Each structure stands twice: as C-alpha cells, then as structure tokens.
Amino acid sequence: MRAAALALFYLVLVLGVLCGPGALAKRYLRCELARKLLDQHGFERSLLSNWICLLEHESELETTRTTTNPNGSRSLGLFQINSRYCQEGRRGGICNVKCEELLDENLREAAVCARRIQTTDGFRHWNGWQRYCRNTQNLPNLKVICGI
C-alpha cells in the first residue's frame, strides 16, 4: 500500500510540473523570435532589431515574465505590456485583451497589443528600449546574426 501511495505522489508531482502555470512558458531564441515576429505577426523588418533588443531587455525573451512595477501595476509577458492595457479574466483595457492572453506563447494578442502601443507611443513606452536600445549601435544586426 505504501508503494502505491508513493507512486501516486510522484505521478501527481510530475503532472503538476508538466501541467502547472509554467507549462505554456516559452523562452525564445533571438533568431527564432525574429522570424516569428516577421513571418507570423507582420512586424516591419525595419523595426525588427528594435523589437528584439527591447524584448531581450524587458523579458529576456520569456513569454510568461511578470513584473510588479513601483506604482503597483504589472507588466506582462514577452512584451512586458502594462496591466492597464488588459483586464484580468475578461477582455478589456486599452487593448481589449485578457491579461492572461499576454502570457501565451502563441503571441497573437500580445503582438497586436504591442504593435498598437508602439504605433501610439513609440518604443519610448518601454524603459528597456530607452535604456539599452535607443542608441542604434546597441541594436542587434539581424541580417548578419540571423540572415534576416
């Protein structure tokens, strides 16, 4: 009986790890993400180096990154979109999206929202871009590195 209980415990533990909140987490590689943003989400090639630099410094290319800001708001997902752009548990906020969708590895909702923010506010919306990517010498040369 004890062996059965121990086996059940390990099964639950493994399932918890595999199916827990981080199960859909993805950490992209630089070139993999650059191609995805370009090919699947329609990002402009001319801005792609800015996006990759921004994402490397804001989220370290992790889709489930969540940061609590000094003002109590949160920044969510790969693009570190502020919680005022979304609504917990239902569509809402400036981007009319669920906050949970900004953490999804498929990036559909997060990419649309991020492009909307960039179109309205520019890259200056993100502190990571202002601090590390504003100087064009700091931008990755994706043509050389990734062949894009």
N, CA and C atoms as an extended XYZ file, in Angstrom:
444
Properties=species:S:1:pos:R:3:atomname:S:1:resname:S:1:resid:I:1 pbc="F F F"
N         0.831       -1.196        0.000 N   MET     1
C         0.000        0.000        0.000 CA  MET     1
C         0.871        1.253        0.000 C   MET     1
N         1.973        1.216        0.753 N   ARG     2
C         2.844        2.377        0.816 CA  ARG     2
C         3.469        2.671       -0.545 C   ARG     2
N         3.848        1.651       -1.288 N   ALA     3
C         4.433        1.825       -2.622 CA  ALA     3
C         3.417        2.467       -3.565 C   ALA     3
N         2.158        2.070       -3.450 N   ALA     4
C         1.109        2.651       -4.299 CA  ALA     4
C         0.916        4.128       -3.974 C   ALA     4
N         0.944        4.475       -2.700 N   ALA     5
C         0.792        5.868       -2.299 CA  ALA     5
C         1.972        6.706       -2.785 C   ALA     5
N         3.167        6.149       -2.692 N   LEU     6
C         4.360        6.846       -3.158 CA  LEU     6
C         4.319        7.041       -4.683 C   LEU     6
N         3.882        6.022       -5.400 N   ALA     7
C         3.760        6.125       -6.857 CA  ALA     7
C         2.735        7.188       -7.232 C   ALA     7
N         1.627        7.223       -6.517 N   LEU     8
C         0.603        8.231       -6.768 CA  LEU     8
C         1.142        9.632       -6.496 C   LEU     8
N         1.900        9.780       -5.415 N   PHE     9
C         2.502       11.079       -5.087 CA  PHE     9
C         3.409       11.553       -6.222 C   PHE     9
N         4.273       10.664       -6.726 N   TYR    10
C         5.173       11.046       -7.807 CA  TYR    10
C         4.422       11.344       -9.092 C   TYR    10
N         3.364       10.632       -9.364 N   LEU    11
C         2.552       10.898      -10.548 CA  LEU    11
C         1.929       12.285      -10.470 C   LEU    11
N         1.376       12.620       -9.317 N   VAL    12
C         0.769       13.943       -9.122 CA  VAL    12
C         1.842       15.027       -9.228 C   VAL    12
N         3.002       14.776       -8.658 N   LEU    13
C         4.097       15.736       -8.720 CA  LEU    13
C         4.525       15.990      -10.169 C   LEU    13
N         4.701       14.938      -10.938 N   VAL    14
C         5.113       15.076      -12.341 CA  VAL    14
C         4.039       15.796      -13.149 C   VAL    14
N         2.790       15.428      -12.950 N   LEU    15
C         1.707       16.099      -13.665 CA  LEU    15
C         1.622       17.575      -13.283 C   LEU    15
N         1.858       17.871      -12.015 N   GLY    16
C         1.845       19.268      -11.564 CA  GLY    16
C         2.925       20.082      -12.244 C   GLY    16
N         4.090       19.494      -12.384 N   VAL    17
C         5.196       20.190      -13.053 CA  VAL    17
C         4.890       20.368      -14.534 C   VAL    17
N         4.389       19.323      -15.182 N   LEU    18
C         4.113       19.380      -16.615 CA  LEU    18
C         2.908       20.240      -16.967 C   LEU    18
N         1.923       20.279      -16.101 N   CYS    19
C         0.678       20.969      -16.416 CA  CYS    19
C         0.447       22.227      -15.593 C   CYS    19
N         1.430       22.615      -14.790 N   GLY    20
C         1.280       23.788      -13.932 CA  GLY    20
C         1.277       25.079      -14.720 C   GLY    20
N         1.266       26.210      -14.021 N   PRO    21
C         1.159       27.504      -14.671 CA  PRO    21
C         2.290       27.801      -15.645 C   PRO    21
N         3.459       27.227      -15.448 N   GLY    22
C         4.561       27.477      -16.361 CA  GLY    22
C         4.607       26.534      -17.540 C   GLY    22
N         3.613       25.653      -17.671 N   ALA    23
C         3.642       24.647      -18.722 CA  ALA    23
C         3.631       25.256      -20.110 C   ALA    23
N         3.011       26.404      -20.273 N   LEU    24
C         2.954       27.031      -21.581 CA  LEU    24
C         4.021       28.112      -21.727 C   LEU    24
N         4.970       28.133      -20.811 N   ALA    25
C         6.049       29.118      -20.887 CA  ALA    25
C         6.966       28.768      -22.042 C   ALA    25
N         7.466       29.803      -22.671 N   LYS    26
C         8.415       29.600      -23.756 CA  LYS    26
C         9.477       30.672      -23.644 C   LYS    26
N        10.710       30.260      -23.758 N   ARG    27
C        11.819       31.206      -23.855 CA  ARG    27
C        12.360       31.072      -25.267 C   ARG    27
N        12.171       32.124      -26.029 N   TYR    28
C        12.567       32.113      -27.430 CA  TYR    28
C        14.063       32.330      -27.588 C   TYR    28
N        14.585       31.834      -28.679 N   LEU    29
C        15.920       32.188      -29.122 CA  LEU    29
C        15.787       33.436      -29.988 C   LEU    29
N        16.804       34.244      -30.029 N   ARG    30
C        16.757       35.529      -30.728 CA  ARG    30
C        16.268       35.393      -32.177 C   ARG    30
N        16.900       34.548      -32.964 N   CYS    31
C        16.550       34.429      -34.391 CA  CYS    31
C        15.193       33.760      -34.593 C   CYS    31
N        14.880       32.796      -33.747 N   GLU    32
C        13.579       32.136      -33.794 CA  GLU    32
C        12.460       33.167      -33.610 C   GLU    32
N        12.618       34.030      -32.632 N   LEU    33
C        11.611       35.049      -32.351 CA  LEU    33
C        11.561       36.093      -33.464 C   LEU    33
N        12.695       36.509      -33.947 N   ALA    34
C        12.727       37.497      -35.029 CA  ALA    34
C        11.958       36.983      -36.247 C   ALA    34
N        12.176       35.731      -36.598 N   ARG    35
C        11.453       35.147      -37.750 CA  ARG    35
C         9.952       35.055      -37.479 C   ARG    35
N         9.593       34.678      -36.260 N   LYS    36
C         8.180       34.560      -35.905 CA  LYS    36
C         7.487       35.927      -35.981 C   LYS    36
N         8.110       36.964      -35.439 N   LEU    37
C         7.509       38.295      -35.475 CA  LEU    37
C         7.363       38.789      -36.908 C   LEU    37
N         8.342       38.503      -37.731 N   LEU    38
C         8.324       38.935      -39.122 CA  LEU    38
C         7.318       38.136      -39.955 C   LEU    38
N         7.391       36.828      -39.881 N   ASP    39
C         6.586       35.959      -40.753 CA  ASP    39
C         5.154       35.739      -40.285 C   ASP    39
N         4.947       35.601      -38.978 N   GLN    40
C         3.619       35.249      -38.476 CA  GLN    40
C         2.828       36.419      -37.923 C   GLN    40
N         3.518       37.492      -37.545 N   HIS    41
C         2.819       38.599      -36.888 CA  HIS    41
C         2.955       39.933      -37.621 C   HIS    41
N         3.575       39.922      -38.783 N   GLY    42
C         3.615       41.096      -39.640 CA  GLY    42
C         4.409       42.282      -39.118 C   GLY    42
N         5.405       42.044      -38.278 N   PHE    43
C         6.234       43.144      -37.799 CA  PHE    43
C         7.093       43.665      -38.952 C   PHE    43
N         7.330       44.966      -38.966 N   GLU    44
C         8.127       45.574      -40.024 CA  GLU    44
C         9.590       45.167      -39.883 C   GLU    44
N        10.181       44.766      -40.988 N   ARG    45
C        11.595       44.369      -40.990 CA  ARG    45
C        12.484       45.515      -40.490 C   ARG    45
N        12.150       46.753      -40.861 N   SER    46
C        12.977       47.901      -40.496 CA  SER    46
C        12.995       48.157      -38.985 C   SER    46
N        12.004       47.654      -38.257 N   LEU    47
C        11.931       47.862      -36.806 CA  LEU    47
C        12.294       46.608      -36.007 C   LEU    47
N        12.559       45.525      -36.702 N   LEU    48
C        12.747       44.232      -36.040 CA  LEU    48
C        13.912       44.240      -35.038 C   LEU    48
N        15.017       44.879      -35.366 N   SER    49
C        16.144       44.947      -34.432 CA  SER    49
C        15.757       45.689      -33.157 C   SER    49
N        14.937       46.720      -33.296 N   ASN    50
C        14.451       47.447      -32.118 CA  ASN    50
C        13.595       46.536      -31.246 C   ASN    50
N        12.709       45.773      -31.874 N   TRP    51
C        11.843       44.863      -31.119 CA  TRP    51
C        12.668       43.800      -30.394 C   TRP    51
N        13.620       43.191      -31.077 N   ILE    52
C        14.405       42.123      -30.458 CA  ILE    52
C        15.229       42.671      -29.299 C   ILE    52
N        15.852       43.819      -29.488 N   CYS    53
C        16.611       44.442      -28.398 CA  CYS    53
C        15.698       44.724      -27.209 C   CYS    53
N        14.549       45.301      -27.490 N   LEU    54
C        13.561       45.598      -26.445 CA  LEU    54
C        13.164       44.343      -25.685 C   LEU    54
N        12.824       43.285      -26.405 N   LEU    55
C        12.353       42.053      -25.774 CA  LEU    55
C        13.454       41.354      -24.983 C   LEU    55
N        14.678       41.434      -25.464 N   GLU    56
C        15.792       40.838      -24.720 CA  GLU    56
C        15.986       41.541      -23.376 C   GLU    56
N        15.776       42.848      -23.352 N   HIS    57
C        15.997       43.592      -22.114 CA  HIS    57
C        14.770       43.668      -21.212 C   HIS    57
N        13.601       43.586      -21.764 N   GLU    58
C        12.374       43.658      -20.958 CA  GLU    58
C        12.009       42.299      -20.354 C   GLU    58
N        12.025       41.245      -21.152 N   SER    59
C        11.520       39.948      -20.687 CA  SER    59
C        12.522       38.802      -20.801 C   SER    59
N        13.710       39.080      -21.325 N   GLU    60
C        14.688       38.028      -21.596 CA  GLU    60
C        14.093       36.960      -22.503 C   GLU    60
N        13.186       37.391      -23.393 N   LEU    61
C        12.535       36.545      -24.406 CA  LEU    61
C        11.644       35.460      -23.805 C   LEU    61
N        11.151       35.675      -22.580 N   GLU    62
C        10.271       34.715      -21.902 CA  GLU    62
C         8.818       35.169      -21.993 C   GLU    62
N         7.948       34.268      -22.419 N   THR    63
C         6.539       34.620      -22.620 CA  THR    63
C         5.759       34.806      -21.330 C   THR    63
N         6.182       34.184      -20.241 N   THR    64
C         5.398       34.259      -19.003 CA  THR    64
C         5.974       35.230      -17.978 C   THR    64
N         6.900       36.056      -18.377 N   ARG    65
C         7.513       37.014      -17.454 CA  ARG    65
C         6.456       37.981      -16.925 C   ARG    65
N         6.400       38.138      -15.619 N   THR    66
C         5.503       39.100      -14.982 CA  THR    66
C         6.334       39.933      -14.005 C   THR    66
N         6.200       41.238      -14.101 N   THR    67
C         6.960       42.157      -13.259 CA  THR    67
C         5.993       43.083      -12.541 C   THR    67
N         6.182       43.265      -11.246 N   THR    68
C         5.385       44.234      -10.493 CA  THR    68
C         6.149       45.550      -10.492 C   THR    68
N         5.478       46.598      -10.935 N   ASN    69
C         6.086       47.923      -11.042 CA  ASN    69
C         5.952       48.690       -9.726 C   ASN    69
N         6.778       49.729       -9.522 N   PRO    70
C         6.723       50.520       -8.286 CA  PRO    70
C         5.340       51.122       -7.999 C   PRO    70
N         4.557       51.415       -9.048 N   ASN    71
C         3.230       52.008       -8.846 CA  ASN    71
C         2.152       50.960       -8.568 C   ASN    71
N         2.545       49.675       -8.486 N   GLY    72
C         1.590       48.610       -8.195 CA  GLY    72
C         1.014       47.928       -9.423 C   GLY    72
N         1.190       48.514      -10.593 N   SER    73
C         0.728       47.856      -11.822 CA  SER    73
C         1.686       46.716      -12.154 C   SER    73
N         1.296       45.897      -13.108 N   ARG    74
C         2.145       44.792      -13.529 CA  ARG    74
C         2.464       44.922      -15.005 C   ARG    74
N         3.612       44.417      -15.393 N   SER    75
C         3.972       44.308      -16.801 CA  SER    75
C         4.011       42.828      -17.121 C   SER    75
N         3.386       42.463      -18.243 N   LEU    76
C         3.098       41.056      -18.506 CA  LEU    76
C         3.664       40.552      -19.828 C   LEU    76
N         4.198       39.345      -19.779 N   GLY    77
C         4.545       38.610      -20.975 CA  GLY    77
C         5.827       39.036      -21.658 C   GLY    77
N         6.010       38.482      -22.839 N   LEU    78
C         7.189       38.728      -23.649 CA  LEU    78
C         7.409       40.211      -23.881 C   LEU    78
N         6.335       40.948      -24.166 N   PHE    79
C         6.426       42.374      -24.476 CA  PHE    79
C         6.350       43.261      -23.230 C   PHE    79
N         6.164       42.659      -22.059 N   GLN    80
C         6.041       43.411      -20.808 CA  GLN    80
C         5.032       44.551      -20.945 C   GLN    80
N         3.823       44.184      -21.330 N   ILE    81
C         2.730       45.135      -21.527 CA  ILE    81
C         2.104       45.443      -20.177 C   ILE    81
N         1.962       46.723      -19.891 N   ASN    82
C         1.415       47.162      -18.612 CA  ASN    82
C        -0.028       46.708      -18.459 C   ASN    82
N        -0.411       46.382      -17.232 N   SER    83
C        -1.743       45.836      -16.942 CA  SER    83
C        -2.890       46.797      -17.261 C   SER    83
N        -2.612       48.064      -17.483 N   ARG    84
C        -3.705       48.969      -17.869 CA  ARG    84
C        -4.186       48.693      -19.302 C   ARG    84
N        -3.416       47.929      -20.056 N   TYR    85
C        -3.787       47.596      -21.432 CA  TYR    85
C        -4.646       46.338      -21.522 C   TYR    85
N        -4.897       45.678      -20.390 N   CYS    86
C        -5.650       44.431      -20.392 CA  CYS    86
C        -6.577       44.381      -19.183 C   CYS    86
N        -7.381       43.318      -19.107 N   GLN    87
C        -8.302       43.112      -17.986 CA  GLN    87
C        -8.130       41.680      -17.498 C   GLN    87
N        -8.045       41.499      -16.187 N   GLU    88
C        -7.936       40.152      -15.614 CA  GLU    88
C        -9.227       39.378      -15.844 C   GLU    88
N        -9.124       38.169      -16.392 N   GLY    89
C       -10.263       37.267      -16.509 CA  GLY    89
C       -11.252       37.557      -17.627 C   GLY    89
N       -11.160       38.697      -18.267 N   ARG    90
C       -12.057       39.007      -19.387 CA  ARG    90
C       -11.401       40.064      -20.266 C   ARG    90
N       -11.900       40.178      -21.483 N   ARG    91
C       -11.344       41.165      -22.408 CA  ARG    91
C       -11.618       42.575      -21.891 C   ARG    91
N       -10.625       43.441      -22.011 N   GLY    92
C       -10.793       44.819      -21.573 CA  GLY    92
C        -9.487       45.571      -21.624 C   GLY    92
N        -9.466       46.744      -21.040 N   GLY    93
C        -8.282       47.589      -21.064 CA  GLY    93
C        -8.125       48.256      -22.418 C   GLY    93
N        -7.069       49.004      -22.571 N   ILE    94
C        -6.823       49.767      -23.792 CA  ILE    94
C        -6.724       48.858      -25.016 C   ILE    94
N        -6.153       47.667      -24.855 N   CYS    95
C        -6.011       46.729      -25.985 CA  CYS    95
C        -7.179       45.750      -26.102 C   CYS    95
N        -8.148       45.852      -25.200 N   ASN    96
C        -9.303       44.945      -25.201 CA  ASN    96
C        -8.867       43.476      -25.255 C   ASN    96
N        -8.043       43.100      -24.279 N   VAL    97
C        -7.485       41.757      -24.219 CA  VAL    97
C        -7.474       41.288      -22.768 C   VAL    97
N        -7.549       39.966      -22.570 N   LYS    98
C        -7.377       39.390      -21.233 CA  LYS    98
C        -5.898       39.443      -20.881 C   LYS    98
N        -5.579       39.820      -19.658 N   CYS    99
C        -4.181       39.856      -19.224 CA  CYS    99
C        -3.516       38.489      -19.399 C   CYS    99
N        -4.259       37.424      -19.159 N   GLU   100
C        -3.720       36.072      -19.279 CA  GLU   100
C        -3.247       35.781      -20.704 C   GLU   100
N        -3.891       36.381      -21.696 N   GLU   101
C        -3.510       36.147      -23.094 CA  GLU   101
C        -2.162       36.773      -23.435 C   GLU   101
N        -1.725       37.739      -22.638 N   LEU   102
C        -0.421       38.363      -22.882 CA  LEU   102
C         0.726       37.453      -22.460 C   LEU   102
N         0.399       36.363      -21.746 N   LEU   103
C         1.397       35.408      -21.284 CA  LEU   103
C         1.464       34.168      -22.172 C   LEU   103
N         0.656       34.115      -23.200 N   ASP   104
C         0.545       32.941      -24.067 CA  ASP   104
C         1.703       32.891      -25.055 C   ASP   104
N         2.241       31.696      -25.291 N   GLU   105
C         3.378       31.575      -26.196 CA  GLU   105
C         3.014       31.751      -27.665 C   GLU   105
N         1.717       31.737      -28.008 N   ASN   106
C         1.376       31.942      -29.427 CA  ASN   106
C         1.508       33.401      -29.842 C   ASN   106
N         1.562       34.311      -28.897 N   LEU   107
C         1.860       35.734      -29.086 CA  LEU   107
C         0.821       36.543      -29.846 C   LEU   107
N        -0.232       35.936      -30.333 N   ARG   108
C        -1.190       36.648      -31.190 CA  ARG   108
C        -1.693       37.935      -30.550 C   ARG   108
N        -2.316       37.832      -29.401 N   GLU   109
C        -2.891       39.016      -28.737 CA  GLU   109
C        -1.803       39.969      -28.249 C   GLU   109
N        -0.724       39.419      -27.715 N   ALA   110
C         0.366       40.256      -27.209 CA  ALA   110
C         1.012       41.051      -28.340 C   ALA   110
N         1.205       40.425      -29.487 N   ALA   111
C         1.830       41.105      -30.633 CA  ALA   111
C         0.955       42.238      -31.141 C   ALA   111
N        -0.341       41.995      -31.240 N   VAL   112
C        -1.267       43.040      -31.698 CA  VAL   112
C        -1.243       44.214      -30.731 C   VAL   112
N        -1.290       43.933      -29.451 N   CYS   113
C        -1.288       44.988      -28.431 CA  CYS   113
C         0.033       45.752      -28.443 C   CYS   113
N         1.153       45.043      -28.519 N   ALA   114
C         2.460       45.695      -28.525 CA  ALA   114
C         2.611       46.616      -29.738 C   ALA   114
N         2.164       46.156      -30.887 N   ARG   115
C         2.252       46.999      -32.087 CA  ARG   115
C         1.355       48.228      -31.956 C   ARG   115
N         0.220       48.063      -31.307 N   ARG   116
C        -0.672       49.204      -31.074 CA  ARG   116
C         0.010       50.234      -30.165 C   ARG   116
N         0.642       49.762      -29.103 N   ILE   117
C         1.351       50.653      -28.182 CA  ILE   117
C         2.486       51.368      -28.919 C   ILE   117
N         3.259       50.614      -29.704 N   GLN   118
C         4.395       51.202      -30.410 CA  GLN   118
C         3.921       52.233      -31.434 C   GLN   118
N         2.828       51.966      -32.102 N   THR   119
C         2.291       52.911      -33.083 CA  THR   119
C         1.853       54.199      -32.401 C   THR   119
N         1.270       54.090      -31.218 N   THR   120
C         0.762       55.250      -30.484 CA  THR   120
C         1.875       55.999      -29.740 C   THR   120
N         2.681       55.284      -28.971 N   ASP   121
C         3.668       55.897      -28.080 CA  ASP   121
C         5.109       55.763      -28.553 C   ASP   121
N         5.344       54.927      -29.541 N   GLY   122
C         6.715       54.648      -29.948 CA  GLY   122
C         7.378       53.686      -28.967 C   GLY   122
N         8.621       53.376      -29.235 N   PHE   123
C         9.351       52.460      -28.362 CA  PHE   123
C         9.632       53.072      -26.999 C   PHE   123
N         9.527       54.382      -26.873 N   ARG   124
C         9.814       55.038      -25.596 CA  ARG   124
C         8.867       54.577      -24.488 C   ARG   124
N         7.774       53.917      -24.850 N   HIS   125
C         6.852       53.349      -23.858 CA  HIS   125
C         7.582       52.361      -22.942 C   HIS   125
N         8.594       51.684      -23.476 N   TRP   126
C         9.306       50.648      -22.734 CA  TRP   126
C        10.636       51.176      -22.202 C   TRP   126
N        10.819       51.088      -20.882 N   ASN   127
C        12.067       51.534      -20.263 CA  ASN   127
C        13.276       50.761      -20.774 C   ASN   127
N        13.097       49.461      -21.030 N   GLY   128
C        14.199       48.650      -21.542 CA  GLY   128
C        14.716       49.160      -22.869 C   GLY   128
N        13.824       49.629      -23.722 N   TRP   129
C        14.250       50.174      -25.016 CA  TRP   129
C        14.971       51.503      -24.796 C   TRP   129
N        14.401       52.359      -23.954 N   GLN   130
C        15.023       53.667      -23.719 CA  GLN   130
C        16.424       53.522      -23.133 C   GLN   130
N        16.563       52.587      -22.229 N   ARG   131
C        17.832       52.429      -21.522 CA  ARG   131
C        18.905       51.734      -22.364 C   ARG   131
N        18.513       50.718      -23.143 N   TYR   132
C        19.503       49.893      -23.822 CA  TYR   132
C        19.479       49.966      -25.354 C   TYR   132
N        18.359       50.326      -25.950 N   CYS   133
C        18.203       50.160      -27.395 CA  CYS   133
C        18.076       51.466      -28.159 C   CYS   133
N        17.911       52.557      -27.473 N   ARG   134
C        17.734       53.855      -28.140 CA  ARG   134
C        18.924       54.164      -29.044 C   ARG   134
N        20.119       53.861      -28.583 N   ASN   135
C        21.330       54.049      -29.377 CA  ASN   135
C        21.388       52.931      -30.415 C   ASN   135
N        21.323       53.290      -31.686 N   THR   136
C        21.257       52.284      -32.753 CA  THR   136
C        22.489       51.388      -32.794 C   THR   136
N        23.597       51.827      -32.216 N   GLN   137
C        24.792       50.979      -32.169 CA  GLN   137
C        24.585       49.761      -31.281 C   GLN   137
N        23.595       49.820      -30.383 N   ASN   138
C        23.313       48.706      -29.481 CA  ASN   138
C        22.350       47.684      -30.074 C   ASN   138
N        21.765       47.983      -31.221 N   LEU   139
C        20.780       47.081      -31.820 CA  LEU   139
C        21.470       45.887      -32.470 C   LEU   139
N        20.880       44.700      -32.334 N   PRO   140
C        21.474       43.520      -32.980 CA  PRO   140
C        21.342       43.619      -34.497 C   PRO   140
N        22.366       43.212      -35.200 N   ASN   141
C        22.331       43.172      -36.669 CA  ASN   141
C        21.746       41.835      -37.087 C   ASN   141
N        20.441       41.794      -37.241 N   LEU   142
C        19.740       40.533      -37.512 CA  LEU   142
C        20.061       39.980      -38.900 C   LEU   142
N        20.500       40.842      -39.794 N   LYS   143
C        20.882       40.370      -41.120 CA  LYS   143
C        22.111       39.488      -41.024 C   LYS   143
N        23.077       39.895      -40.206 N   VAL   144
C        24.307       39.122      -40.022 CA  VAL   144
C        24.060       37.935      -39.101 C   VAL   144
N        23.386       38.185      -37.961 N   ILE   145
C        23.220       37.146      -36.942 CA  ILE   145
C        22.237       36.055      -37.374 C   ILE   145
N        21.135       36.462      -37.997 N   CYS   146
C        20.053       35.512      -38.297 CA  CYS   146
C        19.802       35.332      -39.803 C   CYS   146
N        20.429       36.125      -40.604 N   GLY   147
C        20.169       36.061      -42.043 CA  GLY   147
C        18.828       36.651      -42.428 C   GLY   147
N        18.348       37.591      -41.622 N   ILE   148
C        17.041       38.227      -41.892 CA  ILE   148
C        17.279       39.611      -42.465 C   ILE   148
